[in-house]
Amino acid sequence: MEGKEEDVKLGANKFPERQPIGTSAQTDKDYKEPPPAPLFEPGELKSWSFWRAGIAEFMATFLFLYITVLTVMGVSRAPNKCASVGVQGIAWAFGGTIFALVYCTAGVSGGHINPAVTFGLFLARKLSLTRSVFYIIMQSLGAMAGAGVVKGFQPKQYELLGGGANAVNHGYTKGDGLGAEIVGTFVLVYTVFSATDAKRNARDSHVPILAPLPIGFAVFLVHLATIPITGTGINPARSLGAAIIYNKGHAWDDHWIFWVGPFIGAALAALYHQIVIRAIPFKTRD
C-alpha cells in the first residue's frame, strides 16, 4: 500500500494542474491580435474569392429558406400537433440547417447566412463595409429565391399557409416582439463570436471544428423560446425573403421589428464580446 501511495504522490507532482483558465491562458506567445479590417477595401472587388464568398452566402441562404419554409408549412397544414413535427421540429429544422450550412460554407465566406451576424462582425471590424454590404445583398436575394421556389412548387398551399412569414402573434405587443428579437439575436451573435474567436482557435485546435454545432444549437434554443411570440426572425434576410414572396398585409405590418431587433441584438453582442469578454479597448499595444 505504501508503494502505491508513493506512486500516486509522484504522479501528482509530475503532472500538476497548471493549465491556465480563461484570459490567463490567452498570452501573446501563441496569438497576435489581427489588425481591424479596413472600412473600404476596393481591391476586394477584383478578387474571385470575394465573389465566390457572396455566391456561397446566396446559396446557403437559399437552401436555408427552402428547407425551413417547407417545414413551417408542413406544421401549419397538419390537422393537429401530433400529426406533424410541431414547434420542436421547426426549431430543429432551423438549428440543424444552420449547423449544416455553416459547416459547409465557413471555409468560403465565414458562413454568416444572416445579415445580423454580418452586421455584428462588421462592428467588431472583422470584415470590411464593402464585404458586409455585399453579403447582406446576397443573403437577401438568396432568401427571396428560396421562398420563391417553395411558392413555385406549391402556390396554393403557400398562400393558404402563410409562406413562413414572420409577424407578432396575437396576445403579444410590438414591444414584446422587439424584445424577443433583440435578446434572441444577442444569443445567436454572442455564440458566433465565442465559437469563432481566433484567440480560442489558437489555443484549442478543436474549436474551429466544433464551431457550427453551438451556432446551430443557439438557433434551435432561440426558436423554442420565441416561436410563440414572433415565429422567430433573428435573421432579417429570412424575414424579408418570406415577406416579399408572401406579400400579404400582416407580413409587412411588423416587418420593421425583424430588422431593428436583430441589428440591435447583434450590436449589443458585438460590444459585449469585444469590451467585456475580450477587453480589447483596454489592452496595451506595443
PDB file of C-alpha atoms in Angstrom:
ATOM      1  CA  MET A   1       0.000   0.000   0.000  1.00  0.00           C
ATOM      2  CA  GLU A   2       2.831   2.376   0.857  1.00  0.00           C
ATOM      3  CA  GLY A   3       4.351   1.843  -2.574  1.00  0.00           C
ATOM      4  CA  LYS A   4       1.062   2.670  -4.269  1.00  0.00           C
ATOM      5  CA  GLU A   5       0.635   5.836  -2.220  1.00  0.00           C
ATOM      6  CA  GLU A   6       4.129   6.887  -3.215  1.00  0.00           C
ATOM      7  CA  ASP A   7       3.294   6.320  -6.904  1.00  0.00           C
ATOM      8  CA  VAL A   8       0.200   8.488  -6.550  1.00  0.00           C
ATOM      9  CA  LYS A   9       2.214  11.288  -4.947  1.00  0.00           C
ATOM     10  CA  LEU A  10       4.867  11.023  -7.633  1.00  0.00           C
ATOM     11  CA  GLY A  11       2.199  11.210 -10.380  1.00  0.00           C
ATOM     12  CA  ALA A  12       0.576  14.226  -8.753  1.00  0.00           C
ATOM     13  CA  ASN A  13       3.919  16.039  -8.581  1.00  0.00           C
ATOM     14  CA  LYS A  14       4.931  15.021 -12.064  1.00  0.00           C
ATOM     15  CA  PHE A  15       1.695  16.188 -13.696  1.00  0.00           C
ATOM     16  CA  PRO A  16       0.470  19.162 -11.664  1.00  0.00           C
ATOM     17  CA  GLU A  17      -2.652  21.101 -12.649  1.00  0.00           C
ATOM     18  CA  ARG A  18      -1.021  24.073 -14.303  1.00  0.00           C
ATOM     19  CA  GLN A  19      -3.347  24.674 -17.231  1.00  0.00           C
ATOM     20  CA  PRO A  20      -4.342  28.346 -17.059  1.00  0.00           C
ATOM     21  CA  ILE A  21      -8.021  29.111 -17.380  1.00  0.00           C
ATOM     22  CA  GLY A  22      -9.823  31.946 -19.147  1.00  0.00           C
ATOM     23  CA  THR A  23      -7.913  35.096 -20.015  1.00  0.00           C
ATOM     24  CA  SER A  24      -4.808  33.876 -18.178  1.00  0.00           C
ATOM     25  CA  ALA A  25      -4.404  31.290 -20.945  1.00  0.00           C
ATOM     26  CA  GLN A  26      -4.549  33.963 -23.621  1.00  0.00           C
ATOM     27  CA  THR A  27      -0.971  35.140 -23.869  1.00  0.00           C
ATOM     28  CA  ASP A  28       0.905  36.842 -26.678  1.00  0.00           C
ATOM     29  CA  LYS A  29       3.099  33.747 -27.016  1.00  0.00           C
ATOM     30  CA  ASP A  30       0.517  31.851 -29.045  1.00  0.00           C
ATOM     31  CA  TYR A  31      -1.586  34.628 -30.520  1.00  0.00           C
ATOM     32  CA  LYS A  32      -1.322  38.082 -32.020  1.00  0.00           C
ATOM     33  CA  GLU A  33      -4.357  40.314 -32.350  1.00  0.00           C
ATOM     34  CA  PRO A  34      -5.055  40.793 -36.078  1.00  0.00           C
ATOM     35  CA  PRO A  35      -5.441  44.351 -37.351  1.00  0.00           C
ATOM     36  CA  PRO A  36      -9.036  45.519 -37.846  1.00  0.00           C
ATOM     37  CA  ALA A  37     -10.458  45.129 -41.325  1.00  0.00           C
ATOM     38  CA  PRO A  38     -10.395  48.343 -43.367  1.00  0.00           C
ATOM     39  CA  LEU A  39     -13.669  50.189 -43.725  1.00  0.00           C
ATOM     40  CA  PHE A  40     -13.415  50.193 -47.511  1.00  0.00           C
ATOM     41  CA  GLU A  41     -11.345  47.701 -49.454  1.00  0.00           C
ATOM     42  CA  PRO A  42     -11.860  48.333 -53.198  1.00  0.00           C
ATOM     43  CA  GLY A  43      -9.269  45.678 -54.071  1.00  0.00           C
ATOM     44  CA  GLU A  44     -11.712  43.004 -52.903  1.00  0.00           C
ATOM     45  CA  LEU A  45     -13.871  43.629 -55.940  1.00  0.00           C
ATOM     46  CA  LYS A  46     -11.093  42.295 -58.190  1.00  0.00           C
ATOM     47  CA  SER A  47     -10.717  39.072 -56.226  1.00  0.00           C
ATOM     48  CA  TRP A  48     -12.546  35.887 -57.191  1.00  0.00           C
ATOM     49  CA  SER A  49     -12.619  34.851 -53.529  1.00  0.00           C
ATOM     50  CA  PHE A  50     -14.804  37.903 -52.820  1.00  0.00           C
ATOM     51  CA  TRP A  51     -17.414  36.952 -55.420  1.00  0.00           C
ATOM     52  CA  ARG A  52     -17.146  33.275 -54.528  1.00  0.00           C
ATOM     53  CA  ALA A  53     -17.947  34.123 -50.896  1.00  0.00           C
ATOM     54  CA  GLY A  54     -21.022  36.106 -51.963  1.00  0.00           C
ATOM     55  CA  ILE A  55     -22.269  33.214 -54.098  1.00  0.00           C
ATOM     56  CA  ALA A  56     -21.767  30.868 -51.131  1.00  0.00           C
ATOM     57  CA  GLU A  57     -23.866  33.182 -48.936  1.00  0.00           C
ATOM     58  CA  PHE A  58     -26.579  33.297 -51.602  1.00  0.00           C
ATOM     59  CA  MET A  59     -26.721  29.503 -51.938  1.00  0.00           C
ATOM     60  CA  ALA A  60     -26.650  28.877 -48.189  1.00  0.00           C
ATOM     61  CA  THR A  61     -29.489  31.332 -47.525  1.00  0.00           C
ATOM     62  CA  PHE A  62     -31.435  29.903 -50.472  1.00  0.00           C
ATOM     63  CA  LEU A  63     -31.214  26.394 -49.028  1.00  0.00           C
ATOM     64  CA  PHE A  64     -31.954  27.677 -45.532  1.00  0.00           C
ATOM     65  CA  LEU A  65     -35.234  29.283 -46.617  1.00  0.00           C
ATOM     66  CA  TYR A  66     -36.225  26.369 -48.805  1.00  0.00           C
ATOM     67  CA  ILE A  67     -35.917  23.805 -46.011  1.00  0.00           C
ATOM     68  CA  THR A  68     -37.290  25.902 -43.167  1.00  0.00           C
ATOM     69  CA  VAL A  69     -40.283  27.400 -45.005  1.00  0.00           C
ATOM     70  CA  LEU A  70     -41.340  23.924 -46.129  1.00  0.00           C
ATOM     71  CA  THR A  71     -41.063  22.723 -42.520  1.00  0.00           C
ATOM     72  CA  VAL A  72     -43.176  25.600 -41.202  1.00  0.00           C
ATOM     73  CA  MET A  73     -45.817  24.958 -43.877  1.00  0.00           C
ATOM     74  CA  GLY A  74     -45.874  21.253 -43.058  1.00  0.00           C
ATOM     75  CA  VAL A  75     -46.640  22.007 -39.419  1.00  0.00           C
ATOM     76  CA  SER A  76     -49.251  24.630 -40.330  1.00  0.00           C
ATOM     77  CA  ARG A  77     -51.211  22.275 -42.600  1.00  0.00           C
ATOM     78  CA  ALA A  78     -51.284  19.383 -40.094  1.00  0.00           C
ATOM     79  CA  PRO A  79     -54.723  18.765 -38.510  1.00  0.00           C
ATOM     80  CA  ASN A  80     -53.172  18.542 -35.034  1.00  0.00           C
ATOM     81  CA  LYS A  81     -49.794  18.786 -33.308  1.00  0.00           C
ATOM     82  CA  CYS A  82     -49.358  15.014 -33.155  1.00  0.00           C
ATOM     83  CA  ALA A  83     -49.627  14.767 -36.943  1.00  0.00           C
ATOM     84  CA  SER A  84     -46.522  16.896 -37.560  1.00  0.00           C
ATOM     85  CA  VAL A  85     -43.080  17.619 -36.130  1.00  0.00           C
ATOM     86  CA  GLY A  86     -44.564  20.510 -34.131  1.00  0.00           C
ATOM     87  CA  VAL A  87     -42.758  23.535 -32.733  1.00  0.00           C
ATOM     88  CA  GLN A  88     -39.808  21.394 -31.651  1.00  0.00           C
ATOM     89  CA  GLY A  89     -39.468  20.107 -35.202  1.00  0.00           C
ATOM     90  CA  ILE A  90     -39.471  23.632 -36.608  1.00  0.00           C
ATOM     91  CA  ALA A  91     -36.778  24.623 -34.126  1.00  0.00           C
ATOM     92  CA  TRP A  92     -34.701  21.574 -35.082  1.00  0.00           C
ATOM     93  CA  ALA A  93     -35.133  22.370 -38.784  1.00  0.00           C
ATOM     94  CA  PHE A  94     -33.811  25.905 -38.328  1.00  0.00           C
ATOM     95  CA  GLY A  95     -30.992  24.927 -35.976  1.00  0.00           C
ATOM     96  CA  GLY A  96     -29.977  21.805 -37.873  1.00  0.00           C
ATOM     97  CA  THR A  97     -29.969  23.564 -41.233  1.00  0.00           C
ATOM     98  CA  ILE A  98     -27.790  26.350 -39.868  1.00  0.00           C
ATOM     99  CA  PHE A  99     -25.413  23.778 -38.381  1.00  0.00           C
ATOM    100  CA  ALA A 100     -25.038  22.011 -41.734  1.00  0.00           C
ATOM    101  CA  LEU A 101     -24.771  25.175 -43.838  1.00  0.00           C
ATOM    102  CA  VAL A 102     -22.284  26.911 -41.538  1.00  0.00           C
ATOM    103  CA  TYR A 103     -20.148  23.777 -41.665  1.00  0.00           C
ATOM    104  CA  CYS A 104     -20.304  23.768 -45.480  1.00  0.00           C
ATOM    105  CA  THR A 105     -19.659  27.469 -46.106  1.00  0.00           C
ATOM    106  CA  ALA A 106     -17.471  28.608 -43.201  1.00  0.00           C
ATOM    107  CA  GLY A 107     -14.288  27.998 -45.168  1.00  0.00           C
ATOM    108  CA  VAL A 108     -15.515  30.059 -48.125  1.00  0.00           C
ATOM    109  CA  SER A 109     -17.448  33.023 -46.728  1.00  0.00           C
ATOM    110  CA  GLY A 110     -17.400  32.544 -42.973  1.00  0.00           C
ATOM    111  CA  GLY A 111     -20.893  31.003 -43.058  1.00  0.00           C
ATOM    112  CA  HIS A 112     -22.855  34.069 -41.946  1.00  0.00           C
ATOM    113  CA  ILE A 113     -26.205  33.260 -43.653  1.00  0.00           C
ATOM    114  CA  ASN A 114     -27.698  36.153 -41.685  1.00  0.00           C
ATOM    115  CA  PRO A 115     -27.394  39.965 -42.077  1.00  0.00           C
ATOM    116  CA  ALA A 116     -27.415  40.351 -38.281  1.00  0.00           C
ATOM    117  CA  VAL A 117     -24.334  38.131 -37.971  1.00  0.00           C
ATOM    118  CA  THR A 118     -22.634  40.060 -40.771  1.00  0.00           C
ATOM    119  CA  PHE A 119     -23.527  43.369 -39.091  1.00  0.00           C
ATOM    120  CA  GLY A 120     -22.163  42.240 -35.725  1.00  0.00           C
ATOM    121  CA  LEU A 121     -18.880  41.067 -37.253  1.00  0.00           C
ATOM    122  CA  PHE A 122     -18.628  44.325 -39.183  1.00  0.00           C
ATOM    123  CA  LEU A 123     -18.997  46.342 -35.966  1.00  0.00           C
ATOM    124  CA  ALA A 124     -16.180  44.253 -34.489  1.00  0.00           C
ATOM    125  CA  ARG A 125     -14.089  45.129 -37.567  1.00  0.00           C
ATOM    126  CA  LYS A 126     -13.856  41.512 -38.668  1.00  0.00           C
ATOM    127  CA  LEU A 127     -14.741  42.371 -42.249  1.00  0.00           C
ATOM    128  CA  SER A 128     -14.939  45.481 -44.426  1.00  0.00           C
ATOM    129  CA  LEU A 129     -18.022  47.548 -45.180  1.00  0.00           C
ATOM    130  CA  THR A 130     -17.692  46.520 -48.828  1.00  0.00           C
ATOM    131  CA  ARG A 131     -17.916  42.830 -47.999  1.00  0.00           C
ATOM    132  CA  SER A 132     -20.635  43.390 -45.373  1.00  0.00           C
ATOM    133  CA  VAL A 133     -22.970  45.169 -47.795  1.00  0.00           C
ATOM    134  CA  PHE A 134     -22.299  42.544 -50.481  1.00  0.00           C
ATOM    135  CA  TYR A 135     -23.045  39.703 -48.072  1.00  0.00           C
ATOM    136  CA  ILE A 136     -26.323  41.267 -46.904  1.00  0.00           C
ATOM    137  CA  ILE A 137     -27.472  41.789 -50.501  1.00  0.00           C
ATOM    138  CA  MET A 138     -26.630  38.200 -51.461  1.00  0.00           C
ATOM    139  CA  GLN A 139     -28.263  36.806 -48.318  1.00  0.00           C
ATOM    140  CA  SER A 140     -31.456  38.747 -49.027  1.00  0.00           C
ATOM    141  CA  LEU A 141     -31.532  37.615 -52.665  1.00  0.00           C
ATOM    142  CA  GLY A 142     -30.925  34.012 -51.601  1.00  0.00           C
ATOM    143  CA  ALA A 143     -33.787  34.193 -49.106  1.00  0.00           C
ATOM    144  CA  MET A 144     -36.157  35.519 -51.761  1.00  0.00           C
ATOM    145  CA  ALA A 145     -35.096  32.764 -54.152  1.00  0.00           C
ATOM    146  CA  GLY A 146     -35.574  30.040 -51.530  1.00  0.00           C
ATOM    147  CA  ALA A 147     -39.068  31.216 -50.582  1.00  0.00           C
ATOM    148  CA  GLY A 148     -39.863  31.760 -54.256  1.00  0.00           C
ATOM    149  CA  VAL A 149     -39.003  28.170 -55.178  1.00  0.00           C
ATOM    150  CA  VAL A 150     -41.275  26.884 -52.411  1.00  0.00           C
ATOM    151  CA  LYS A 151     -44.120  29.058 -53.706  1.00  0.00           C
ATOM    152  CA  GLY A 152     -43.423  27.915 -57.258  1.00  0.00           C
ATOM    153  CA  PHE A 153     -43.739  24.257 -56.243  1.00  0.00           C
ATOM    154  CA  GLN A 154     -46.994  24.651 -54.323  1.00  0.00           C
ATOM    155  CA  PRO A 155     -48.505  28.128 -54.811  1.00  0.00           C
ATOM    156  CA  LYS A 156     -51.937  27.399 -53.329  1.00  0.00           C
ATOM    157  CA  GLN A 157     -50.557  25.847 -50.162  1.00  0.00           C
ATOM    158  CA  TYR A 158     -48.013  28.655 -49.855  1.00  0.00           C
ATOM    159  CA  GLU A 159     -50.697  31.335 -49.925  1.00  0.00           C
ATOM    160  CA  LEU A 160     -53.023  29.386 -47.666  1.00  0.00           C
ATOM    161  CA  LEU A 161     -50.415  28.551 -45.002  1.00  0.00           C
ATOM    162  CA  GLY A 162     -48.756  31.961 -44.700  1.00  0.00           C
ATOM    163  CA  GLY A 163     -45.497  31.254 -46.517  1.00  0.00           C
ATOM    164  CA  GLY A 164     -43.442  31.196 -43.320  1.00  0.00           C
ATOM    165  CA  ALA A 165     -43.699  34.984 -42.961  1.00  0.00           C
ATOM    166  CA  ASN A 166     -42.886  36.474 -39.560  1.00  0.00           C
ATOM    167  CA  ALA A 167     -45.368  38.539 -37.553  1.00  0.00           C
ATOM    168  CA  VAL A 168     -46.010  39.389 -33.919  1.00  0.00           C
ATOM    169  CA  ASN A 169     -48.554  36.810 -32.786  1.00  0.00           C
ATOM    170  CA  HIS A 170     -51.885  37.584 -31.118  1.00  0.00           C
ATOM    171  CA  GLY A 171     -51.617  38.299 -27.413  1.00  0.00           C
ATOM    172  CA  TYR A 172     -48.211  39.975 -27.723  1.00  0.00           C
ATOM    173  CA  THR A 173     -47.370  43.650 -28.243  1.00  0.00           C
ATOM    174  CA  LYS A 174     -44.883  45.130 -30.699  1.00  0.00           C
ATOM    175  CA  GLY A 175     -42.622  45.761 -27.710  1.00  0.00           C
ATOM    176  CA  ASP A 176     -42.766  42.079 -26.813  1.00  0.00           C
ATOM    177  CA  GLY A 177     -41.800  41.170 -30.358  1.00  0.00           C
ATOM    178  CA  LEU A 178     -38.979  43.676 -30.493  1.00  0.00           C
ATOM    179  CA  GLY A 179     -37.582  42.494 -27.162  1.00  0.00           C
ATOM    180  CA  ALA A 180     -37.752  38.845 -28.236  1.00  0.00           C
ATOM    181  CA  GLU A 181     -35.853  39.625 -31.440  1.00  0.00           C
ATOM    182  CA  ILE A 182     -33.193  41.656 -29.631  1.00  0.00           C
ATOM    183  CA  VAL A 183     -32.496  39.023 -26.990  1.00  0.00           C
ATOM    184  CA  GLY A 184     -32.737  36.120 -29.432  1.00  0.00           C
ATOM    185  CA  THR A 185     -30.278  37.702 -31.840  1.00  0.00           C
ATOM    186  CA  PHE A 186     -27.959  38.597 -28.967  1.00  0.00           C
ATOM    187  CA  VAL A 187     -27.808  34.912 -28.006  1.00  0.00           C
ATOM    188  CA  LEU A 188     -27.043  33.893 -31.585  1.00  0.00           C
ATOM    189  CA  VAL A 189     -24.410  36.534 -32.369  1.00  0.00           C
ATOM    190  CA  TYR A 190     -22.729  36.150 -28.977  1.00  0.00           C
ATOM    191  CA  THR A 191     -22.462  32.429 -29.687  1.00  0.00           C
ATOM    192  CA  VAL A 192     -20.988  33.166 -33.120  1.00  0.00           C
ATOM    193  CA  PHE A 193     -18.321  35.413 -31.587  1.00  0.00           C
ATOM    194  CA  SER A 194     -17.457  32.863 -28.912  1.00  0.00           C
ATOM    195  CA  ALA A 195     -17.402  29.881 -31.265  1.00  0.00           C
ATOM    196  CA  THR A 196     -15.212  31.613 -33.856  1.00  0.00           C
ATOM    197  CA  ASP A 197     -12.902  33.554 -31.525  1.00  0.00           C
ATOM    198  CA  ALA A 198      -9.476  33.483 -33.185  1.00  0.00           C
ATOM    199  CA  LYS A 199      -7.687  33.552 -29.836  1.00  0.00           C
ATOM    200  CA  ARG A 200      -9.505  30.411 -28.710  1.00  0.00           C
ATOM    201  CA  ASN A 201      -8.695  28.804 -32.042  1.00  0.00           C
ATOM    202  CA  ALA A 202      -5.010  29.465 -31.461  1.00  0.00           C
ATOM    203  CA  ARG A 203      -5.157  27.720 -28.092  1.00  0.00           C
ATOM    204  CA  ASP A 204      -7.677  24.950 -28.701  1.00  0.00           C
ATOM    205  CA  SER A 205      -7.388  23.177 -32.053  1.00  0.00           C
ATOM    206  CA  HIS A 206     -10.818  21.563 -31.705  1.00  0.00           C
ATOM    207  CA  VAL A 207     -12.702  24.878 -31.543  1.00  0.00           C
ATOM    208  CA  PRO A 208     -12.885  25.587 -35.320  1.00  0.00           C
ATOM    209  CA  ILE A 209     -14.185  22.084 -35.992  1.00  0.00           C
ATOM    210  CA  LEU A 210     -16.937  22.377 -33.388  1.00  0.00           C
ATOM    211  CA  ALA A 211     -17.946  25.976 -34.200  1.00  0.00           C
ATOM    212  CA  PRO A 212     -21.025  25.146 -36.330  1.00  0.00           C
ATOM    213  CA  LEU A 213     -22.501  22.984 -33.560  1.00  0.00           C
ATOM    214  CA  PRO A 214     -23.023  25.661 -30.866  1.00  0.00           C
ATOM    215  CA  ILE A 215     -24.181  28.136 -33.518  1.00  0.00           C
ATOM    216  CA  GLY A 216     -26.844  25.737 -34.775  1.00  0.00           C
ATOM    217  CA  PHE A 217     -27.811  24.818 -31.225  1.00  0.00           C
ATOM    218  CA  ALA A 218     -28.215  28.502 -30.327  1.00  0.00           C
ATOM    219  CA  VAL A 219     -30.606  28.915 -33.266  1.00  0.00           C
ATOM    220  CA  PHE A 220     -32.545  25.863 -32.069  1.00  0.00           C
ATOM    221  CA  LEU A 221     -32.882  27.166 -28.498  1.00  0.00           C
ATOM    222  CA  VAL A 222     -33.915  30.667 -29.560  1.00  0.00           C
ATOM    223  CA  HIS A 223     -36.605  29.224 -31.816  1.00  0.00           C
ATOM    224  CA  LEU A 224     -38.003  27.149 -28.966  1.00  0.00           C
ATOM    225  CA  ALA A 225     -38.289  30.304 -26.875  1.00  0.00           C
ATOM    226  CA  THR A 226     -39.604  32.817 -29.411  1.00  0.00           C
ATOM    227  CA  ILE A 227     -41.690  30.930 -31.996  1.00  0.00           C
ATOM    228  CA  PRO A 228     -44.824  31.627 -29.890  1.00  0.00           C
ATOM    229  CA  ILE A 229     -44.034  35.369 -29.906  1.00  0.00           C
ATOM    230  CA  THR A 230     -42.849  36.274 -33.415  1.00  0.00           C
ATOM    231  CA  GLY A 231     -42.381  32.991 -35.225  1.00  0.00           C
ATOM    232  CA  THR A 232     -38.687  33.773 -34.613  1.00  0.00           C
ATOM    233  CA  GLY A 233     -36.900  36.046 -37.009  1.00  0.00           C
ATOM    234  CA  ILE A 234     -33.374  36.774 -35.691  1.00  0.00           C
ATOM    235  CA  ASN A 235     -32.411  36.839 -39.371  1.00  0.00           C
ATOM    236  CA  PRO A 236     -33.540  39.869 -41.424  1.00  0.00           C
ATOM    237  CA  ALA A 237     -32.895  38.098 -44.736  1.00  0.00           C
ATOM    238  CA  ARG A 238     -35.127  35.182 -43.713  1.00  0.00           C
ATOM    239  CA  SER A 239     -37.908  37.591 -42.712  1.00  0.00           C
ATOM    240  CA  LEU A 240     -37.510  39.732 -45.838  1.00  0.00           C
ATOM    241  CA  GLY A 241     -37.497  36.812 -48.271  1.00  0.00           C
ATOM    242  CA  ALA A 242     -40.658  35.286 -46.810  1.00  0.00           C
ATOM    243  CA  ALA A 243     -42.413  38.675 -46.630  1.00  0.00           C
ATOM    244  CA  ILE A 244     -41.648  39.638 -50.232  1.00  0.00           C
ATOM    245  CA  ILE A 245     -42.743  36.314 -51.697  1.00  0.00           C
ATOM    246  CA  TYR A 246     -45.851  36.018 -49.499  1.00  0.00           C
ATOM    247  CA  ASN A 247     -46.602  39.767 -49.818  1.00  0.00           C
ATOM    248  CA  LYS A 248     -49.730  39.986 -47.692  1.00  0.00           C
ATOM    249  CA  GLY A 249     -50.681  42.726 -45.245  1.00  0.00           C
ATOM    250  CA  HIS A 250     -49.747  41.029 -41.973  1.00  0.00           C
ATOM    251  CA  ALA A 251     -46.305  40.113 -43.325  1.00  0.00           C
ATOM    252  CA  TRP A 252     -45.454  43.820 -43.562  1.00  0.00           C
ATOM    253  CA  ASP A 253     -47.324  45.171 -40.514  1.00  0.00           C
ATOM    254  CA  ASP A 254     -44.488  44.458 -38.093  1.00  0.00           C
ATOM    255  CA  HIS A 255     -41.685  43.868 -40.565  1.00  0.00           C
ATOM    256  CA  TRP A 256     -39.515  46.663 -39.146  1.00  0.00           C
ATOM    257  CA  ILE A 257     -39.213  44.651 -35.920  1.00  0.00           C
ATOM    258  CA  PHE A 258     -37.353  41.911 -37.795  1.00  0.00           C
ATOM    259  CA  TRP A 259     -34.669  44.346 -38.925  1.00  0.00           C
ATOM    260  CA  VAL A 260     -34.386  46.701 -35.961  1.00  0.00           C
ATOM    261  CA  GLY A 261     -34.469  43.948 -33.324  1.00  0.00           C
ATOM    262  CA  PRO A 262     -31.785  41.710 -34.853  1.00  0.00           C
ATOM    263  CA  PHE A 263     -29.479  44.626 -35.626  1.00  0.00           C
ATOM    264  CA  ILE A 264     -29.744  45.955 -32.067  1.00  0.00           C
ATOM    265  CA  GLY A 265     -29.153  42.462 -30.667  1.00  0.00           C
ATOM    266  CA  ALA A 266     -26.154  41.956 -32.938  1.00  0.00           C
ATOM    267  CA  ALA A 267     -24.660  45.325 -31.955  1.00  0.00           C
ATOM    268  CA  LEU A 268     -25.060  44.547 -28.244  1.00  0.00           C
ATOM    269  CA  ALA A 269     -23.444  41.120 -28.697  1.00  0.00           C
ATOM    270  CA  ALA A 270     -20.509  42.649 -30.584  1.00  0.00           C
ATOM    271  CA  LEU A 271     -19.976  45.284 -27.877  1.00  0.00           C
ATOM    272  CA  TYR A 272     -20.257  42.730 -25.074  1.00  0.00           C
ATOM    273  CA  HIS A 273     -17.790  40.334 -26.652  1.00  0.00           C
ATOM    274  CA  GLN A 274     -15.238  42.963 -27.662  1.00  0.00           C
ATOM    275  CA  ILE A 275     -15.379  45.084 -24.490  1.00  0.00           C
ATOM    276  CA  VAL A 276     -16.277  42.667 -21.676  1.00  0.00           C
ATOM    277  CA  ILE A 277     -15.132  39.238 -22.856  1.00  0.00           C
ATOM    278  CA  ARG A 278     -12.061  40.227 -24.847  1.00  0.00           C
ATOM    279  CA  ALA A 279     -11.413  43.647 -23.222  1.00  0.00           C
ATOM    280  CA  ILE A 280      -9.849  44.809 -26.480  1.00  0.00           C
ATOM    281  CA  PRO A 281     -10.189  48.583 -25.803  1.00  0.00           C
ATOM    282  CA  PHE A 282      -8.243  48.151 -22.554  1.00  0.00           C
ATOM    283  CA  LYS A 283      -5.303  46.184 -23.934  1.00  0.00           C
ATOM    284  CA  THR A 284      -1.948  47.884 -24.193  1.00  0.00           C
ATOM    285  CA  ARG A 285      -0.460  47.973 -27.654  1.00  0.00           C
ATOM    286  CA  ASP A 286       3.210  47.779 -28.405  1.00  0.00           C
TER     287      ASP A 286
END
